[in-house]
CSV table of C-alpha atoms in Angstrom, one decimal:
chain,number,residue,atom,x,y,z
A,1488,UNK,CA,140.1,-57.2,219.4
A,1489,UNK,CA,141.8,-54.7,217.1
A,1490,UNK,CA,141.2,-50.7,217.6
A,1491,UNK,CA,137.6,-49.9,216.8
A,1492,UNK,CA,138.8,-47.3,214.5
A,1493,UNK,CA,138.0,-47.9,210.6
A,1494,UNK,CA,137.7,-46.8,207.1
A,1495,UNK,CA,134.6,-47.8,205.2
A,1496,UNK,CA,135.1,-47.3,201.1
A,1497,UNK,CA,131.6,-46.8,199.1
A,1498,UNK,CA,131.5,-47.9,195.9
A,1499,UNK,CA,128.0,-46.4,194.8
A,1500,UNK,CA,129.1,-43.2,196.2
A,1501,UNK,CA,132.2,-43.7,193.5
A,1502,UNK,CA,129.8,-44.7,190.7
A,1503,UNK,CA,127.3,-41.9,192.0
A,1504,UNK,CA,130.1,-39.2,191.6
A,1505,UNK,CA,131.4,-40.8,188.1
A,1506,UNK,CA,127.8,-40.6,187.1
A,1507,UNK,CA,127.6,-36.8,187.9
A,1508,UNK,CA,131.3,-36.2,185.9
A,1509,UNK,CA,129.5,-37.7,182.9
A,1510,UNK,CA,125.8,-35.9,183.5
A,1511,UNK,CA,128.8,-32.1,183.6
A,1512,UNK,CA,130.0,-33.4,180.2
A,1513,UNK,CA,128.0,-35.5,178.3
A,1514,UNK,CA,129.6,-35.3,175.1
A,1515,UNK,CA,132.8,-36.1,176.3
A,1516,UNK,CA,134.9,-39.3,177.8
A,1517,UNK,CA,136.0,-39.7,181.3
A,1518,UNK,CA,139.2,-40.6,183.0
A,1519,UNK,CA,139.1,-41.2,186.4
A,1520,UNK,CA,141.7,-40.6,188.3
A,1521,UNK,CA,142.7,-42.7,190.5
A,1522,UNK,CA,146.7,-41.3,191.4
A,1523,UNK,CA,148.2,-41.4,195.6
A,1524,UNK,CA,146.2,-44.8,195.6
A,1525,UNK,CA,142.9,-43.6,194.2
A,1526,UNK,CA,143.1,-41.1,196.9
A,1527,UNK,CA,143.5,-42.7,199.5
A,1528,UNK,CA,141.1,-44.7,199.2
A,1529,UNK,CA,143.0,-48.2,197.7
A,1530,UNK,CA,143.4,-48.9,193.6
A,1531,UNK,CA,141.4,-52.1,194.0
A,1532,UNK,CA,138.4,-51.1,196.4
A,1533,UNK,CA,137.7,-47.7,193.9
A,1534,UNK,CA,137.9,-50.1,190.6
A,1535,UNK,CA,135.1,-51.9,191.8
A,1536,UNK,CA,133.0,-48.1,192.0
A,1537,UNK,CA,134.7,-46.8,189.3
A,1538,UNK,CA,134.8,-49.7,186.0
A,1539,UNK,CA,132.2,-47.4,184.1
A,1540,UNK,CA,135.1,-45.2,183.4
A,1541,UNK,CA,136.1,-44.6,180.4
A,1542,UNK,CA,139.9,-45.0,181.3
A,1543,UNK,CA,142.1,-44.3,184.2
A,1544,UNK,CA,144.7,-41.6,184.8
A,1545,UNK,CA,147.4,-42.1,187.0
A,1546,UNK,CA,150.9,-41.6,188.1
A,1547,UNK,CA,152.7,-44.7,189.2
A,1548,UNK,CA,153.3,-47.6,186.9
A,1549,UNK,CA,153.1,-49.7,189.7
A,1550,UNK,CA,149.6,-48.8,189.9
A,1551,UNK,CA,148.8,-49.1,186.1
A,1552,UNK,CA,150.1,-52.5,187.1
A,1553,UNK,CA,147.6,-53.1,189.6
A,1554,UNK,CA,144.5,-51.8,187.1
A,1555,UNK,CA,145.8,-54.2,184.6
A,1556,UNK,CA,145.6,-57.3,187.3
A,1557,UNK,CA,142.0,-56.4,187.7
A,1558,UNK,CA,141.3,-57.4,184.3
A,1559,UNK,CA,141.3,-53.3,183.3
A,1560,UNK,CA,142.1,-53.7,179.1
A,1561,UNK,CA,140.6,-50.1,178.6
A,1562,UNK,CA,142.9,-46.6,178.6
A,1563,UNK,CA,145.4,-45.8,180.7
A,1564,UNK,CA,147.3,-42.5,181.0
A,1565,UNK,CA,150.1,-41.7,183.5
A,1566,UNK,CA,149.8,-38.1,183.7
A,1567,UNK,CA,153.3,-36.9,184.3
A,1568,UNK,CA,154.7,-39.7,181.5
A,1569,UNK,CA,158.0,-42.1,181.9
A,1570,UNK,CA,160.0,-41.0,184.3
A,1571,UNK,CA,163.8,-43.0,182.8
A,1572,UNK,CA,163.7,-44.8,179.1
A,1573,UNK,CA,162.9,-48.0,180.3
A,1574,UNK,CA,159.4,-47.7,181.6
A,1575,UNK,CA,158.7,-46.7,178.1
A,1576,UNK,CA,158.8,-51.1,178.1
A,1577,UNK,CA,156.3,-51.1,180.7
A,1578,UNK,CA,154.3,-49.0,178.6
A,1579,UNK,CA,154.6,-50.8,175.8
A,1580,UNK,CA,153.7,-54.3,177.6
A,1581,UNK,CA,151.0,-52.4,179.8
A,1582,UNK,CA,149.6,-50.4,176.6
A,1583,UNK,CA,149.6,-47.5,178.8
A,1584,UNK,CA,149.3,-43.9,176.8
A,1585,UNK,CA,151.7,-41.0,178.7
A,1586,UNK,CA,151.9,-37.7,179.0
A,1587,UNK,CA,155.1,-36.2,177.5
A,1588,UNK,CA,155.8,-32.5,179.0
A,1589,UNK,CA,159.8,-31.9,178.5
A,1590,UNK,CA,162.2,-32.8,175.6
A,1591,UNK,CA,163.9,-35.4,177.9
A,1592,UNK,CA,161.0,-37.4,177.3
A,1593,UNK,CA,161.0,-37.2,173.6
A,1594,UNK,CA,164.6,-37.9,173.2
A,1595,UNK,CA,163.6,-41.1,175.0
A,1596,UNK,CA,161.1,-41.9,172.6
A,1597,UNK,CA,163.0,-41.9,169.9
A,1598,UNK,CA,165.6,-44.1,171.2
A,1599,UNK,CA,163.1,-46.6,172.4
A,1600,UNK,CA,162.5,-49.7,170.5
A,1601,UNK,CA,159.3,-50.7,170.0
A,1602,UNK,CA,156.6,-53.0,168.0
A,1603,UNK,CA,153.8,-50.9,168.6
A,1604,UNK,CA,153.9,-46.8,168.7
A,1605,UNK,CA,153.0,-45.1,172.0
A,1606,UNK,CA,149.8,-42.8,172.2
A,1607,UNK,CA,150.9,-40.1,173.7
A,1608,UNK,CA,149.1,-36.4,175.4
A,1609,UNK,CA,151.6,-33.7,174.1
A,1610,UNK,CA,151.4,-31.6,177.9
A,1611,UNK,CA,151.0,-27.3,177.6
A,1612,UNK,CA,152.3,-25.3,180.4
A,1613,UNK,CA,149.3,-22.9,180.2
A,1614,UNK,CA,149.9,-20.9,183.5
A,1615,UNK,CA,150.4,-23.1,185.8
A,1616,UNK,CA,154.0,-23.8,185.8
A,1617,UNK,CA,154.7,-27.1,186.8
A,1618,UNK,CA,154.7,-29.7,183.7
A,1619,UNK,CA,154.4,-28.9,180.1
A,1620,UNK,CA,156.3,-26.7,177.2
A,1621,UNK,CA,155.9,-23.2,177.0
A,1622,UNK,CA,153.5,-22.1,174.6
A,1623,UNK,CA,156.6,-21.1,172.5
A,1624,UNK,CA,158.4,-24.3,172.6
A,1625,UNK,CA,154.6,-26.2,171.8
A,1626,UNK,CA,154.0,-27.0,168.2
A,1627,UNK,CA,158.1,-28.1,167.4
A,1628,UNK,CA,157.2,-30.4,170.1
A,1629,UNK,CA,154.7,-31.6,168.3
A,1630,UNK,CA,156.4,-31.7,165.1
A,1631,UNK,CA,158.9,-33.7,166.7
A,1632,UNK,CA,156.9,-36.5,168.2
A,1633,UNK,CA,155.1,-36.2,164.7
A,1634,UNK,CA,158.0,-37.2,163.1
A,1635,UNK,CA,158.6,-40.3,165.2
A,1636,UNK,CA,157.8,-44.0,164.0
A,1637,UNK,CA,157.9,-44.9,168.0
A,1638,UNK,CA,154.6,-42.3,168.4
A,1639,UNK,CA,151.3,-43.5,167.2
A,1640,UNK,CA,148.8,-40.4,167.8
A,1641,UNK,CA,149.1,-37.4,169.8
A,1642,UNK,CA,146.9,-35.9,172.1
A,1643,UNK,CA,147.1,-32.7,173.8
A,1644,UNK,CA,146.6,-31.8,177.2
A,1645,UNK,CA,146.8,-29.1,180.1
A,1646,UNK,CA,145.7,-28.4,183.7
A,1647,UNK,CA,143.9,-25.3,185.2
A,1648,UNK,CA,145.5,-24.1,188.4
A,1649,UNK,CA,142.2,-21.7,189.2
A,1650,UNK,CA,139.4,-23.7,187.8
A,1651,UNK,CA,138.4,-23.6,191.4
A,1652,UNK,CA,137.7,-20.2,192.1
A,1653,UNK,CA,137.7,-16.7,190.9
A,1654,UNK,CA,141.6,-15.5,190.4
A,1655,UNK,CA,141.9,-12.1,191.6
A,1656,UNK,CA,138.3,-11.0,190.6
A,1657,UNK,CA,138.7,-12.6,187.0
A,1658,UNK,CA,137.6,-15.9,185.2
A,1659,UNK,CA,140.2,-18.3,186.6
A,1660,UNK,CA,140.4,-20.3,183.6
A,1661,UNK,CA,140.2,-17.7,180.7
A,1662,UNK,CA,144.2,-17.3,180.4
A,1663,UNK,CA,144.9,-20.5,180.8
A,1664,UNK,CA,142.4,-21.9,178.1
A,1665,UNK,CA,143.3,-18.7,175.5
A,1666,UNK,CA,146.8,-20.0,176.2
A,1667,UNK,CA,145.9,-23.6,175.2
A,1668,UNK,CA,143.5,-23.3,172.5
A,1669,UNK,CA,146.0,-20.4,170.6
A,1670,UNK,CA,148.9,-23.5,171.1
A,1671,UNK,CA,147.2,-26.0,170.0
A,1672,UNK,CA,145.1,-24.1,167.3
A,1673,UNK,CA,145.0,-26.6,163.8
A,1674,UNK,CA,146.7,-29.7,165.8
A,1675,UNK,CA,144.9,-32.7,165.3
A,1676,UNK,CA,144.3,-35.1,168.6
A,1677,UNK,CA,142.3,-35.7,171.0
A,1678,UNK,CA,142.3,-32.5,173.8
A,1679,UNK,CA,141.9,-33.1,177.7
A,1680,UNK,CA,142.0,-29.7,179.9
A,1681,UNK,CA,139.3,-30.3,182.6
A,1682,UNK,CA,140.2,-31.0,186.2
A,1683,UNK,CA,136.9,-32.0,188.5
A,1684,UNK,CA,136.8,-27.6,189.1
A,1685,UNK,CA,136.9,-27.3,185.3
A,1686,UNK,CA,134.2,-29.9,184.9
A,1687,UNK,CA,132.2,-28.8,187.6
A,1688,UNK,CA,132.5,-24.8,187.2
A,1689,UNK,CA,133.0,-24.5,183.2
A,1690,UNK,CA,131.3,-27.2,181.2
A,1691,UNK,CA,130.6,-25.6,178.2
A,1692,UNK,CA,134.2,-24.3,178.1
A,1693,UNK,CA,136.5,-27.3,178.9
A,1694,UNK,CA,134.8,-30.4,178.6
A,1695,UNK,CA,136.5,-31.3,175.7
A,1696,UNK,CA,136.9,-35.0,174.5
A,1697,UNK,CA,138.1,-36.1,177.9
A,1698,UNK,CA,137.3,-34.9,181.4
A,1699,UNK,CA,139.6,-35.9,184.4
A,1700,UNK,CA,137.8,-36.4,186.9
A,1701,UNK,CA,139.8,-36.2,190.6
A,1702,UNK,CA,138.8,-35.1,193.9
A,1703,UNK,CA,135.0,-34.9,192.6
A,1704,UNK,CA,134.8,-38.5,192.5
A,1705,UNK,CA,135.8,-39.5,195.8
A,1706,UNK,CA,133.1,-36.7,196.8
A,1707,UNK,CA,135.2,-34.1,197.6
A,1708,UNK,CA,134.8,-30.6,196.4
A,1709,UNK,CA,136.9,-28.4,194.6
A,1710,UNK,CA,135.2,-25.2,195.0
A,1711,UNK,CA,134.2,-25.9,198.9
A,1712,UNK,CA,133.6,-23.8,200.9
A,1713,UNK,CA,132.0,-21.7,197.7
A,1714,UNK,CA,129.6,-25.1,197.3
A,1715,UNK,CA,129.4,-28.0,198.8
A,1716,UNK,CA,128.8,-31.3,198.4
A,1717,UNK,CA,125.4,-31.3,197.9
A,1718,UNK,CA,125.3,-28.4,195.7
A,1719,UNK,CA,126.9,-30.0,193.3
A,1720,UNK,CA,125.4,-33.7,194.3
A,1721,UNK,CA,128.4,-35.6,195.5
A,1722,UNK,CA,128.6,-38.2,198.1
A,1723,UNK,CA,131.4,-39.2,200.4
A,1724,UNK,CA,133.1,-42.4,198.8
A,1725,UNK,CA,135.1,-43.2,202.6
A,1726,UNK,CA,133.8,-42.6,206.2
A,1727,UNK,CA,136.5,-42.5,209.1
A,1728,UNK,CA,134.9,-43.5,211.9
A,1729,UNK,CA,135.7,-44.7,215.5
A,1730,UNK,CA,134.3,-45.0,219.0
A,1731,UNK,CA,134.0,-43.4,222.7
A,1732,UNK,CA,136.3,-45.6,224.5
A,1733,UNK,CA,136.4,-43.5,227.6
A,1734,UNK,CA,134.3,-40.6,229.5
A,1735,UNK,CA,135.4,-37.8,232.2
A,1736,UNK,CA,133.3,-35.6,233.8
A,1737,UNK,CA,135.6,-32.0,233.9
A,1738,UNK,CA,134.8,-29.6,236.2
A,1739,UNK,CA,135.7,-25.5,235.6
A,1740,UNK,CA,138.7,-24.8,235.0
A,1741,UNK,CA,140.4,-28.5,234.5
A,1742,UNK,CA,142.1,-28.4,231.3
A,1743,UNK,CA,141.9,-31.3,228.3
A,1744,UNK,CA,145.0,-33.2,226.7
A,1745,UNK,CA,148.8,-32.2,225.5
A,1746,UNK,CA,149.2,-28.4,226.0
A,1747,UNK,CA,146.2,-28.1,228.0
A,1748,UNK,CA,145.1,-25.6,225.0
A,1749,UNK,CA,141.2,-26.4,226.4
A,1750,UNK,CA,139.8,-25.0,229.2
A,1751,UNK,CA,136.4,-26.4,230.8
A,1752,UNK,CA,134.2,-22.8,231.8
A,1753,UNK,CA,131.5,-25.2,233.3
A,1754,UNK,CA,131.5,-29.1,234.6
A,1755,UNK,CA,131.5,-31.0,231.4
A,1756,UNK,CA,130.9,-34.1,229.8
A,1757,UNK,CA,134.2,-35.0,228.1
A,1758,UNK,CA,134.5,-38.3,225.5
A,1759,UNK,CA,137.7,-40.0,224.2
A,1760,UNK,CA,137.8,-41.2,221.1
A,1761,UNK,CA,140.5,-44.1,219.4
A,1762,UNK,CA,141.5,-41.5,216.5
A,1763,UNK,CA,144.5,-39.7,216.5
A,1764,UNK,CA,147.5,-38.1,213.9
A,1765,UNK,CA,148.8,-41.9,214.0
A,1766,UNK,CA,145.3,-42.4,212.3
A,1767,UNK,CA,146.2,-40.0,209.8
A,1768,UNK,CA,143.5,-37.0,211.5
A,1769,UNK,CA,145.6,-33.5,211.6
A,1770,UNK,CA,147.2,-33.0,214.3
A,1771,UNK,CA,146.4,-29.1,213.9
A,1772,UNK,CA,142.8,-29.6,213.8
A,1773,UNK,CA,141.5,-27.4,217.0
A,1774,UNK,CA,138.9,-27.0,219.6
A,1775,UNK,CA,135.6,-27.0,217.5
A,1776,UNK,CA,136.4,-29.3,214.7
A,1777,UNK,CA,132.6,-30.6,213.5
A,1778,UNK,CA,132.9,-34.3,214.1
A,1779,UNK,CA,129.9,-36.6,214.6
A,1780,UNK,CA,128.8,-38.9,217.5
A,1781,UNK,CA,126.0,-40.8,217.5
A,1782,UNK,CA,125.2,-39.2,214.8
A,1783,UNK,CA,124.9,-36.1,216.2
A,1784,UNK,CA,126.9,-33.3,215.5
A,1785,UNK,CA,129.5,-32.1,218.0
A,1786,UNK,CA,132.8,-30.9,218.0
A,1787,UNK,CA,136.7,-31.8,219.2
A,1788,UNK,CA,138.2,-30.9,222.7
A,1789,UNK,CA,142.1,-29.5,222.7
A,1790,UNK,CA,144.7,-30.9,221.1
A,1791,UNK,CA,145.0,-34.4,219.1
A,1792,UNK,CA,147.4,-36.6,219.8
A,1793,UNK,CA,148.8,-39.5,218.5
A,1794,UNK,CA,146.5,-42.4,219.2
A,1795,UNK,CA,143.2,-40.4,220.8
A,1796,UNK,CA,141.3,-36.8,220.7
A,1797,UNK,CA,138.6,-35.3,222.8
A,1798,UNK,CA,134.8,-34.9,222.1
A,1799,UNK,CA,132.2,-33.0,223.6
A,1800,UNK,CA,129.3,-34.8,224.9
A,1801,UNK,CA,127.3,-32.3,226.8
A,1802,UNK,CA,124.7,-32.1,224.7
A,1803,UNK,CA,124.5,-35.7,223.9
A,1804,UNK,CA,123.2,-37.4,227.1
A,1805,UNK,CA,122.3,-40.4,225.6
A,1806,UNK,CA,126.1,-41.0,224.1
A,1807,UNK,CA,128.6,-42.4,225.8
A,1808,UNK,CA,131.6,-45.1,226.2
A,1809,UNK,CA,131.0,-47.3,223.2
A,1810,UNK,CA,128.7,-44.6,221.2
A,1811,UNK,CA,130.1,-44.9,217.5
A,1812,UNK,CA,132.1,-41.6,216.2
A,1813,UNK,CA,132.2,-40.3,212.6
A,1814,UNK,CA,135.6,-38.5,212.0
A,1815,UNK,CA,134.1,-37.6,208.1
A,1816,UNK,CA,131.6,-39.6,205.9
A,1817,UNK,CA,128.5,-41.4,206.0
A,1818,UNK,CA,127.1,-41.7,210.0
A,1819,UNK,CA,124.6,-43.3,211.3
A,1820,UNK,CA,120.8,-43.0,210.7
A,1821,UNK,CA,121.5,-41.0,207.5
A,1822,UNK,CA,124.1,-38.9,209.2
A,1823,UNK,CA,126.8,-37.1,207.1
A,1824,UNK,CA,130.0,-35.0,207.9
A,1825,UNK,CA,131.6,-33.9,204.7
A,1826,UNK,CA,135.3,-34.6,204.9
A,1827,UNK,CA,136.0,-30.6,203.4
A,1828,UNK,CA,134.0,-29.4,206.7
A,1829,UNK,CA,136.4,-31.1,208.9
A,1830,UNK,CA,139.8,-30.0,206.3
A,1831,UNK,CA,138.7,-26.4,206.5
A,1832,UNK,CA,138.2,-27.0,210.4
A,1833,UNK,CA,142.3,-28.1,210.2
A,1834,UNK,CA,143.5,-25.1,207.6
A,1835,UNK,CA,144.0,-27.7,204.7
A,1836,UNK,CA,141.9,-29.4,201.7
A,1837,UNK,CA,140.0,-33.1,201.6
A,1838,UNK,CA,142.9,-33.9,199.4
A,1839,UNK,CA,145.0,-34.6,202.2
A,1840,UNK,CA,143.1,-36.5,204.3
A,1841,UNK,CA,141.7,-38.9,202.3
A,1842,UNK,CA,145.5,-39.6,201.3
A,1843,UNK,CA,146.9,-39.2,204.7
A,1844,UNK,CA,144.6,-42.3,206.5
A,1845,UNK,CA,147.6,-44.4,208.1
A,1846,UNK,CA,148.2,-47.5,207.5
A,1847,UNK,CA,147.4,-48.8,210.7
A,1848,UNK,CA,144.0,-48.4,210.1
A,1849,UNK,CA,142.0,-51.1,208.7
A,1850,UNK,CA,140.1,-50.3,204.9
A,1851,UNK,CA,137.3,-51.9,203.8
A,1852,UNK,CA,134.6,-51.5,201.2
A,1853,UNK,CA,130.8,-51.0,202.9
């Protein structure tokens, strides 16, 4: 029998979450976006959630490849474009539409031959400072790819970096979207500026003609812990759950795992669980992580290690070896752990675990 350790995907909490990135902007189209293997969660097992789209927004073309095999004939956008000249020839088989955000990427586009003219989203670096011209450098950008018979229309597009939050006391957004809408002032194209923050924050404001919707689709919040989940009615699309596959009884001063960083005070009801940072659960996550048993909320014992970590069961008397263990997600009899409680537990976002579940263990859909 393999490990008892597994990840469940949920495709109505996928379509529920879509469903609430249209209700935030009805008046405009969605992507979703389904880059780092839709989160984590596997290309194929999200499609089935996630078909209402109104197109998909990716990195990889390998993954654009994948969407296509699933019988996917709608949109397509690789968010940070080509990455060498000749996957503008996937792009033309694929009828993928790309980002363009240097001048690299133009000078490939006009050496490309091509039957049909790309659509392309002309990228703004608005603040963020990753990808995209300079305001500055903008509209001869646009001129250029204007000018080229290989480039069919031209949208234009940028990405908040504090949609999420407040930046330094001020609207997080309202530099960055001055920034865009001053660039891209009397440009024709379609526009797309909203993140899941940006579509879940500032509506009104960013919504645009298309919305990307991320992390708020896989049920993960932006803004947590400012709201959660169920302030903005998400659900978890993936549980990680496990089982107790050994008990000790501790008694006062014994110590728990690698390190001995735990300490029992009293004699104490201790369960092991098959989950560890082989699993793809942070290693750094400490004594009092909120995990699940039984349904019943409880929290981690010392350190993780690689294949097991510690629970504690002494106020669960009726769980034991063999009672079921929710690492994050959906748990029994209506149950739930969101995924950002146990990320904030650990010092890091949802982000990364849903993209950090190993390989080893098994995926399915529920």
């Amino acid at each position: 029998m393999p490990r008892p350790i597994e990840a469940l995907i949920h495709p109505e909490a996928l379509a529920h979450n879509l469903a609430r990135a249209r209700a935030r902007a009805p008046n405009a189209r969605v992507w979703a976006v389904v880059k780092a293997n839709a989160y984590g969660h596997g290309v194929e097992r999200a499609f089935e959630g996630l078909r209402a789209a109104d197109g998909f927004a990716l990195l990889d073309l390998a993954e654009a490849e994948r969407l296509r095999a699933l019988d996917w004939r709608g949109p397509i956008l690789l968010l940070e474009g080509v990455f060498e000249p000749r996957d503008l020839e996937l792009c033309s088989r694929l009828k993928l539409w790309h980002a363009v955000h240097c001048q690299e990427q133009i000078d490939w586009l006009a050496m490309h031959k091509t039957h049909e003219p790309h659509r392309v989203f002309l990228k703004l670096n608005s603040g963020m400072n990753r990808l995209g011209f300079p305001p500055a450098a903008f509209r001869a950008a646009y001129a250029r790819l204007e000018a080229l018979p290989q480039v069919d229309e031209i949208g234009l597009m940028t990405h908040f970096s504090d949609a999420d939050a407040m930046r330094q006391g001020i609207d997080g957004i309202a530099h960055q979207l001055a920034a865009f809408e001053a660039a891209a002032d009397g440009l024709a194209g379609e526009r797309t500026i909203a993140n899941s923050a940006a579509t879940l924050r500032h509506p009104g404001r960013t919504a645009a003609d298309w919305v990307r919707a991320g992390i708020m689709v896989y049920g993960g919040v932006p803004d947590f812990p400012e709201h959660d989940a169920a302030h903005w009615d998400l659900r978890p699309a993936m549980t990680l759950r496990s089982k107790v596959i050994g008990v000790q009884q501790v008694q006062p001063g014994d110590t728990i795992g690698y390190g001995s960083t735990y300490t029992a005070e009293r004699a104490q009801r201790v369960g092991i669980v098959a989950c560890g940072y082989a699993d793809g659960y942070p290693r750094h996550a400490p004594t009092g992580t909120p995990i699940l048993v039984d349904g019943q909320r409880t929290r981690t014992l010392g350190r993780v290690s690689m294949d097991m970590l510690a629970v504690d069961l002494d106020a669960l008397p009726g769980s034991g070896f063999g009672s079921e263990v929710t690492l994050w997600g959906e748990g029994p009899h209506g149950s739930r752990l969101p995924i950002d409680e146990v990320a904030r537990a650990a010092g890091t976002i949802g982000y990364e675990l849903m993209c950090a579940v190993a390989p080893r263990v098994p995926v399915r859909s529920a």
